[in-house]
PDB file of C-alpha atoms in Angstrom:
ATOM      1  CA  UNK A   1      -0.012   0.034  -0.003  1.00 60.00           C
ATOM      2  CA  UNK A   2       1.318   3.504  -0.802  1.00 69.00           C
ATOM      3  CA  UNK A   3       0.260   6.342   1.405  1.00 76.00           C
ATOM      4  CA  UNK A   4      -0.308   9.923   0.105  1.00 82.00           C
ATOM      5  CA  UNK A   5      -0.234  13.279   1.728  1.00 84.00           C
ATOM      6  CA  UNK A   6      -2.579  16.205   1.062  1.00 84.00           C
ATOM      7  CA  UNK A   7      -2.046  19.694   2.378  1.00 85.00           C
ATOM      8  CA  UNK A   8       1.748  20.051   1.897  1.00 90.00           C
ATOM      9  CA  UNK A   9       1.224  22.236  -1.186  1.00 91.00           C
ATOM     10  CA  UNK A  10      -1.667  24.600  -0.997  1.00 89.00           C
ATOM     11  CA  UNK A  11      -0.806  27.705  -2.938  1.00 91.00           C
ATOM     12  CA  UNK A  12       0.068  28.440  -6.611  1.00 96.00           C
ATOM     13  CA  UNK A  13       2.588  25.589  -6.618  1.00 97.00           C
ATOM     14  CA  UNK A  14       5.433  28.029  -6.027  1.00 96.00           C
ATOM     15  CA  UNK A  15       5.720  26.320  -2.610  1.00 95.00           C
ATOM     16  CA  UNK A  16       6.903  23.128  -4.202  1.00 96.00           C
ATOM     17  CA  UNK A  17      10.522  22.539  -3.193  1.00 96.00           C
ATOM     18  CA  UNK A  18      13.120  19.707  -2.860  1.00 96.00           C
ATOM     19  CA  UNK A  19      13.064  20.177   0.875  1.00 95.00           C
ATOM     20  CA  UNK A  20       9.365  20.010   1.398  1.00 94.00           C
ATOM     21  CA  UNK A  21       8.994  17.018  -0.772  1.00 94.00           C
ATOM     22  CA  UNK A  22      11.950  15.327   0.893  1.00 94.00           C
ATOM     23  CA  UNK A  23      10.305  16.013   4.257  1.00 93.00           C
ATOM     24  CA  UNK A  24       7.196  14.159   2.984  1.00 93.00           C
ATOM     25  CA  UNK A  25       9.344  11.169   1.873  1.00 92.00           C
ATOM     26  CA  UNK A  26      11.128  11.095   5.242  1.00 93.00           C
ATOM     27  CA  UNK A  27       7.678  10.894   6.922  1.00 91.00           C
ATOM     28  CA  UNK A  28       6.990   7.790   4.784  1.00 90.00           C
ATOM     29  CA  UNK A  29       4.792   9.180   2.205  1.00 91.00           C
ATOM     30  CA  UNK A  30       5.024   7.831  -1.306  1.00 89.00           C
ATOM     31  CA  UNK A  31       2.934  10.460  -3.226  1.00 91.00           C
ATOM     32  CA  UNK A  32       1.611  13.963  -2.580  1.00 93.00           C
ATOM     33  CA  UNK A  33      -1.414  15.948  -3.792  1.00 92.00           C
ATOM     34  CA  UNK A  34      -1.822  19.644  -4.205  1.00 94.00           C
ATOM     35  CA  UNK A  35      -4.666  22.013  -3.761  1.00 93.00           C
ATOM     36  CA  UNK A  36      -4.013  25.237  -5.640  1.00 95.00           C
ATOM     37  CA  UNK A  37      -5.607  28.495  -4.370  1.00 94.00           C
ATOM     38  CA  UNK A  38      -5.314  30.411  -7.754  1.00 96.00           C
ATOM     39  CA  UNK A  39      -7.124  29.794 -11.168  1.00 96.00           C
ATOM     40  CA  UNK A  40      -5.220  26.888 -12.763  1.00 96.00           C
ATOM     41  CA  UNK A  41      -4.667  28.817 -15.996  1.00 97.00           C
ATOM     42  CA  UNK A  42      -2.767  31.473 -14.118  1.00 97.00           C
ATOM     43  CA  UNK A  43       0.079  29.149 -13.294  1.00 97.00           C
ATOM     44  CA  UNK A  44       3.122  29.825 -15.512  1.00 97.00           C
ATOM     45  CA  UNK A  45       4.906  27.089 -17.485  1.00 97.00           C
ATOM     46  CA  UNK A  46       8.197  27.868 -15.499  1.00 98.00           C
ATOM     47  CA  UNK A  47       6.400  26.936 -12.244  1.00 98.00           C
ATOM     48  CA  UNK A  48       4.977  23.738 -13.942  1.00 98.00           C
ATOM     49  CA  UNK A  49       8.396  22.865 -15.167  1.00 98.00           C
ATOM     50  CA  UNK A  50       9.792  23.333 -11.583  1.00 97.00           C
ATOM     51  CA  UNK A  51       7.127  21.024 -10.096  1.00 97.00           C
ATOM     52  CA  UNK A  52       7.918  18.318 -12.484  1.00 97.00           C
ATOM     53  CA  UNK A  53      11.725  18.605 -11.899  1.00 97.00           C
ATOM     54  CA  UNK A  54      11.317  18.489  -8.097  1.00 96.00           C
ATOM     55  CA  UNK A  55       8.948  15.450  -8.047  1.00 96.00           C
ATOM     56  CA  UNK A  56      11.195  13.597 -10.668  1.00 96.00           C
ATOM     57  CA  UNK A  57      14.310  14.411  -8.526  1.00 95.00           C
ATOM     58  CA  UNK A  58      12.572  12.805  -5.444  1.00 93.00           C
ATOM     59  CA  UNK A  59      11.247   9.917  -7.563  1.00 92.00           C
ATOM     60  CA  UNK A  60       7.725  10.726  -6.294  1.00 92.00           C
ATOM     61  CA  UNK A  61       4.481  11.188  -8.051  1.00 90.00           C
ATOM     62  CA  UNK A  62       2.109  14.034  -7.828  1.00 93.00           C
ATOM     63  CA  UNK A  63      -1.096  12.132  -7.334  1.00 92.00           C
ATOM     64  CA  UNK A  64      -3.754  14.750  -7.761  1.00 92.00           C
ATOM     65  CA  UNK A  65      -4.421  18.468  -8.128  1.00 94.00           C
ATOM     66  CA  UNK A  66      -7.469  20.160  -6.741  1.00 92.00           C
ATOM     67  CA  UNK A  67      -8.269  23.892  -7.216  1.00 92.00           C
ATOM     68  CA  UNK A  68     -10.673  26.667  -7.097  1.00 92.00           C
ATOM     69  CA  UNK A  69     -13.458  27.490  -9.466  1.00 94.00           C
ATOM     70  CA  UNK A  70     -17.071  28.699  -9.373  1.00 94.00           C
ATOM     71  CA  UNK A  71     -19.822  26.277  -8.596  1.00 92.00           C
ATOM     72  CA  UNK A  72     -20.916  24.151 -11.618  1.00 93.00           C
ATOM     73  CA  UNK A  73     -24.393  23.428 -10.106  1.00 94.00           C
ATOM     74  CA  UNK A  74     -26.261  26.636 -10.244  1.00 94.00           C
ATOM     75  CA  UNK A  75     -29.157  28.208 -11.965  1.00 96.00           C
ATOM     76  CA  UNK A  76     -26.885  31.033 -13.110  1.00 97.00           C
ATOM     77  CA  UNK A  77     -25.666  30.010 -16.494  1.00 97.00           C
ATOM     78  CA  UNK A  78     -22.728  32.457 -16.400  1.00 97.00           C
ATOM     79  CA  UNK A  79     -21.476  31.084 -13.141  1.00 97.00           C
ATOM     80  CA  UNK A  80     -21.949  27.484 -14.323  1.00 96.00           C
ATOM     81  CA  UNK A  81     -19.979  28.155 -17.502  1.00 97.00           C
ATOM     82  CA  UNK A  82     -17.217  29.788 -15.530  1.00 97.00           C
ATOM     83  CA  UNK A  83     -17.082  26.891 -13.139  1.00 96.00           C
ATOM     84  CA  UNK A  84     -16.912  24.340 -16.060  1.00 96.00           C
ATOM     85  CA  UNK A  85     -13.989  26.367 -17.562  1.00 97.00           C
ATOM     86  CA  UNK A  86     -12.277  26.445 -14.181  1.00 96.00           C
ATOM     87  CA  UNK A  87     -12.609  22.665 -13.877  1.00 95.00           C
ATOM     88  CA  UNK A  88     -11.318  22.136 -17.461  1.00 95.00           C
ATOM     89  CA  UNK A  89      -8.369  24.440 -16.716  1.00 97.00           C
ATOM     90  CA  UNK A  90      -7.507  22.213 -13.733  1.00 95.00           C
ATOM     91  CA  UNK A  91      -7.691  19.175 -15.974  1.00 94.00           C
ATOM     92  CA  UNK A  92      -5.343  20.905 -18.479  1.00 96.00           C
ATOM     93  CA  UNK A  93      -2.893  21.739 -15.664  1.00 97.00           C
ATOM     94  CA  UNK A  94      -3.006  18.026 -14.611  1.00 96.00           C
ATOM     95  CA  UNK A  95      -2.103  17.082 -18.107  1.00 96.00           C
ATOM     96  CA  UNK A  96       0.782  19.578 -18.263  1.00 97.00           C
ATOM     97  CA  UNK A  97       2.031  18.131 -14.825  1.00 97.00           C
ATOM     98  CA  UNK A  98       1.464  14.394 -15.861  1.00 95.00           C
ATOM     99  CA  UNK A  99      -0.930  14.059 -13.014  1.00 94.00           C
ATOM    100  CA  UNK A 100      -3.272  11.177 -13.465  1.00 88.00           C
ATOM    101  CA  UNK A 101      -6.044  12.417 -11.189  1.00 83.00           C
ATOM    102  CA  UNK A 102      -7.995  15.381 -10.054  1.00 87.00           C
ATOM    103  CA  UNK A 103     -11.348  15.996  -8.392  1.00 80.00           C
ATOM    104  CA  UNK A 104     -14.154  17.912  -9.838  1.00 80.00           C
ATOM    105  CA  UNK A 105     -16.659  18.960  -7.248  1.00 79.00           C
ATOM    106  CA  UNK A 106     -20.038  20.619  -7.661  1.00 74.00           C
TER     107      UNK A 106
END
């Protein structure tokens, strides 16, 4: 069984570092998830590249990425469309990061 950790990375992924990921590994975790607090499409490619490099160096997988977006279950069509776009942006970010999973919540 592999045990993962959520809550270590909770910003715009600029908090991903060798030291923090190594700390998770030292605690016995095999994978880590992230919850971003900015729109997924606002994360620059340089930050994405750094995340991939740090995780590869630690030989650890980023298991999932969650993020913020407007509610997708609403009678307000504009809010719903914005929520769907935000969820799609998180999926695109996951693809760029090579992450195999994400959560889409209502």
